[in-house]
Amino acid sequence: RARVFSEYPVNASDNLNGKLDFFLKAKASANVVVVEAKAADLVKGAKQLLAELVAIAKSDESQGPLLGAVTMGDNWQFALLDSEKMEVKMDTKLYRSPEEVEAIVAVLVGALGLPT
């Protein structure tokens, strides 16, 4: 019910283009953008995630809300973009893997509208 793309190309404008690390597309629910934080820097990774969420929203690849995740593999942080208002809400909670892997998967699966 969802497709996973890696190195997904997006071209919203001259300043908002490139390749998404991972883009999970679902037909009937939110789509998900996952960014790998480079050099284990979640702050820079979060900035990259926000730019990618805006780019995918402006490129008409997604309608409705977009869930974003930035990860270093063992740490995950989520954000939600309201693509109509272009407002982002960043979750302040940092999820740890493997300790909270069930919660991480529940957020991703829930956003995609898949059964658990």
PDB file of C-alpha atoms in Angstrom:
ATOM      1  CA  ARG A   1       0.000   0.000   0.000  1.00  0.00           C
ATOM      2  CA  ALA A   2       3.049   2.248   0.132  1.00  0.00           C
ATOM      3  CA  ARG A   3       6.062   2.538  -2.136  1.00  0.00           C
ATOM      4  CA  VAL A   4       9.575   3.301  -0.923  1.00  0.00           C
ATOM      5  CA  PHE A   5      11.944   5.295  -3.110  1.00  0.00           C
ATOM      6  CA  SER A   6      15.588   6.019  -2.367  1.00  0.00           C
ATOM      7  CA  GLU A   7      17.482   8.910  -3.947  1.00  0.00           C
ATOM      8  CA  TYR A   8      14.113  10.292  -5.106  1.00  0.00           C
ATOM      9  CA  PRO A   9      14.580  13.315  -7.401  1.00  0.00           C
ATOM     10  CA  VAL A  10      12.628  16.487  -6.607  1.00  0.00           C
ATOM     11  CA  ASN A  11      12.711  19.790  -8.469  1.00  0.00           C
ATOM     12  CA  ALA A  12      10.465  22.453  -6.945  1.00  0.00           C
ATOM     13  CA  SER A  13      12.552  25.429  -8.081  1.00  0.00           C
ATOM     14  CA  ASP A  14      16.138  26.422  -8.807  1.00  0.00           C
ATOM     15  CA  ASN A  15      16.808  26.674  -5.067  1.00  0.00           C
ATOM     16  CA  LEU A  16      14.757  23.642  -4.001  1.00  0.00           C
ATOM     17  CA  ASN A  17      15.980  20.644  -5.918  1.00  0.00           C
ATOM     18  CA  GLY A  18      18.009  17.517  -5.386  1.00  0.00           C
ATOM     19  CA  LYS A  19      17.418  13.974  -4.213  1.00  0.00           C
ATOM     20  CA  LEU A  20      15.532  12.843  -1.137  1.00  0.00           C
ATOM     21  CA  ASP A  21      17.270  10.103   0.857  1.00  0.00           C
ATOM     22  CA  PHE A  22      13.988   8.192   1.176  1.00  0.00           C
ATOM     23  CA  PHE A  23      10.437   9.024   0.092  1.00  0.00           C
ATOM     24  CA  LEU A  24       7.573   6.782   1.161  1.00  0.00           C
ATOM     25  CA  LYS A  25       4.447   7.356  -0.921  1.00  0.00           C
ATOM     26  CA  ALA A  26       1.023   6.128   0.100  1.00  0.00           C
ATOM     27  CA  LYS A  27      -2.133   6.599  -1.952  1.00  0.00           C
ATOM     28  CA  ALA A  28      -4.663   7.439   0.735  1.00  0.00           C
ATOM     29  CA  SER A  29      -2.660   9.104   3.498  1.00  0.00           C
ATOM     30  CA  ALA A  30       0.328  11.254   4.344  1.00  0.00           C
ATOM     31  CA  ASN A  31       3.634  10.693   2.608  1.00  0.00           C
ATOM     32  CA  VAL A  32       6.910  10.412   4.488  1.00  0.00           C
ATOM     33  CA  VAL A  33      10.343  11.913   3.819  1.00  0.00           C
ATOM     34  CA  VAL A  34      13.290  10.352   5.674  1.00  0.00           C
ATOM     35  CA  VAL A  35      16.640  12.137   5.866  1.00  0.00           C
ATOM     36  CA  GLU A  36      19.880  10.597   7.021  1.00  0.00           C
ATOM     37  CA  ALA A  37      21.678  13.129   9.209  1.00  0.00           C
ATOM     38  CA  LYS A  38      25.142  13.558   7.739  1.00  0.00           C
ATOM     39  CA  ALA A  39      28.136  13.561  10.086  1.00  0.00           C
ATOM     40  CA  ALA A  40      25.847  12.522  12.965  1.00  0.00           C
ATOM     41  CA  ASP A  41      24.483  16.083  13.195  1.00  0.00           C
ATOM     42  CA  LEU A  42      20.741  16.099  13.911  1.00  0.00           C
ATOM     43  CA  VAL A  43      20.536  19.909  13.793  1.00  0.00           C
ATOM     44  CA  LYS A  44      21.873  20.084  10.234  1.00  0.00           C
ATOM     45  CA  GLY A  45      19.811  17.019   9.355  1.00  0.00           C
ATOM     46  CA  ALA A  46      16.656  18.747  10.664  1.00  0.00           C
ATOM     47  CA  LYS A  47      17.381  21.788   8.487  1.00  0.00           C
ATOM     48  CA  GLN A  48      17.829  19.530   5.466  1.00  0.00           C
ATOM     49  CA  LEU A  49      14.584  17.741   6.343  1.00  0.00           C
ATOM     50  CA  LEU A  50      12.636  21.004   6.503  1.00  0.00           C
ATOM     51  CA  ALA A  51      13.970  22.075   3.093  1.00  0.00           C
ATOM     52  CA  GLU A  52      13.054  18.695   1.610  1.00  0.00           C
ATOM     53  CA  LEU A  53       9.541  18.781   3.069  1.00  0.00           C
ATOM     54  CA  VAL A  54       8.946  22.211   1.538  1.00  0.00           C
ATOM     55  CA  ALA A  55      10.438  21.088  -1.788  1.00  0.00           C
ATOM     56  CA  ILE A  56       8.240  18.001  -2.028  1.00  0.00           C
ATOM     57  CA  ALA A  57       5.150  20.018  -1.061  1.00  0.00           C
ATOM     58  CA  LYS A  58       5.890  22.675  -3.710  1.00  0.00           C
ATOM     59  CA  SER A  59       6.633  20.098  -6.396  1.00  0.00           C
ATOM     60  CA  ASP A  60       3.047  18.782  -6.270  1.00  0.00           C
ATOM     61  CA  GLU A  61       4.320  15.307  -5.398  1.00  0.00           C
ATOM     62  CA  SER A  62       2.199  15.263  -2.282  1.00  0.00           C
ATOM     63  CA  GLN A  63      -1.192  16.547  -1.211  1.00  0.00           C
ATOM     64  CA  GLY A  64      -2.051  17.072   2.437  1.00  0.00           C
ATOM     65  CA  PRO A  65       0.296  16.624   5.367  1.00  0.00           C
ATOM     66  CA  LEU A  66       3.845  15.368   5.027  1.00  0.00           C
ATOM     67  CA  LEU A  67       5.640  13.520   7.803  1.00  0.00           C
ATOM     68  CA  GLY A  68       9.371  13.969   7.962  1.00  0.00           C
ATOM     69  CA  ALA A  69      11.972  12.014   9.877  1.00  0.00           C
ATOM     70  CA  VAL A  70      15.625  12.793  10.420  1.00  0.00           C
ATOM     71  CA  THR A  71      17.767   9.942  11.658  1.00  0.00           C
ATOM     72  CA  MET A  72      21.290   8.898  12.490  1.00  0.00           C
ATOM     73  CA  GLY A  73      20.100   5.291  12.700  1.00  0.00           C
ATOM     74  CA  ASP A  74      20.067   5.125  16.475  1.00  0.00           C
ATOM     75  CA  ASN A  75      18.234   8.452  16.973  1.00  0.00           C
ATOM     76  CA  TRP A  76      15.068   9.608  15.205  1.00  0.00           C
ATOM     77  CA  GLN A  77      13.192  12.920  15.275  1.00  0.00           C
ATOM     78  CA  PHE A  78       9.929  13.679  13.475  1.00  0.00           C
ATOM     79  CA  ALA A  79       8.330  16.761  11.910  1.00  0.00           C
ATOM     80  CA  LEU A  80       4.952  17.361  10.302  1.00  0.00           C
ATOM     81  CA  LEU A  81       4.410  19.833   7.461  1.00  0.00           C
ATOM     82  CA  ASP A  82       0.952  21.214   6.787  1.00  0.00           C
ATOM     83  CA  SER A  83       1.429  21.743   3.043  1.00  0.00           C
ATOM     84  CA  GLU A  84      -1.582  24.068   2.740  1.00  0.00           C
ATOM     85  CA  LYS A  85      -0.379  26.511   5.413  1.00  0.00           C
ATOM     86  CA  MET A  86       3.323  25.683   4.893  1.00  0.00           C
ATOM     87  CA  GLU A  87       3.707  25.309   8.665  1.00  0.00           C
ATOM     88  CA  VAL A  88       6.055  22.816  10.253  1.00  0.00           C
ATOM     89  CA  LYS A  89       5.717  21.278  13.683  1.00  0.00           C
ATOM     90  CA  MET A  90       8.918  19.660  14.906  1.00  0.00           C
ATOM     91  CA  ASP A  91       8.565  16.978  17.570  1.00  0.00           C
ATOM     92  CA  THR A  92      10.817  17.765  20.509  1.00  0.00           C
ATOM     93  CA  LYS A  93      11.061  14.097  21.465  1.00  0.00           C
ATOM     94  CA  LEU A  94      14.105  12.178  20.323  1.00  0.00           C
ATOM     95  CA  TYR A  95      13.334   8.499  19.724  1.00  0.00           C
ATOM     96  CA  ARG A  96      16.133   6.006  20.333  1.00  0.00           C
ATOM     97  CA  SER A  97      16.681   2.776  18.475  1.00  0.00           C
ATOM     98  CA  PRO A  98      16.619  -0.072  19.317  1.00  0.00           C
ATOM     99  CA  GLU A  99      14.984   0.832  22.655  1.00  0.00           C
ATOM    100  CA  GLU A 100      12.017   2.637  21.048  1.00  0.00           C
ATOM    101  CA  VAL A 101      11.920   0.932  17.652  1.00  0.00           C
ATOM    102  CA  GLU A 102       8.259  -0.024  18.144  1.00  0.00           C
ATOM    103  CA  ALA A 103       7.333   3.632  18.660  1.00  0.00           C
ATOM    104  CA  ILE A 104       9.377   4.671  15.592  1.00  0.00           C
ATOM    105  CA  VAL A 105       7.680   2.073  13.412  1.00  0.00           C
ATOM    106  CA  ALA A 106       4.256   3.019  14.833  1.00  0.00           C
ATOM    107  CA  VAL A 107       4.774   6.676  13.826  1.00  0.00           C
ATOM    108  CA  LEU A 108       5.848   5.706  10.281  1.00  0.00           C
ATOM    109  CA  VAL A 109       3.126   3.096   9.775  1.00  0.00           C
ATOM    110  CA  GLY A 110       0.496   5.394  11.276  1.00  0.00           C
ATOM    111  CA  ALA A 111       1.429   8.237   8.936  1.00  0.00           C
ATOM    112  CA  LEU A 112       1.150   5.936   5.934  1.00  0.00           C
ATOM    113  CA  GLY A 113      -2.242   4.662   7.086  1.00  0.00           C
ATOM    114  CA  LEU A 114      -1.092   1.063   7.092  1.00  0.00           C
ATOM    115  CA  PRO A 115      -2.495  -1.573   9.442  1.00  0.00           C
ATOM    116  CA  THR A 116      -0.300  -2.406  12.431  1.00  0.00           C
TER     117      THR A 116
END
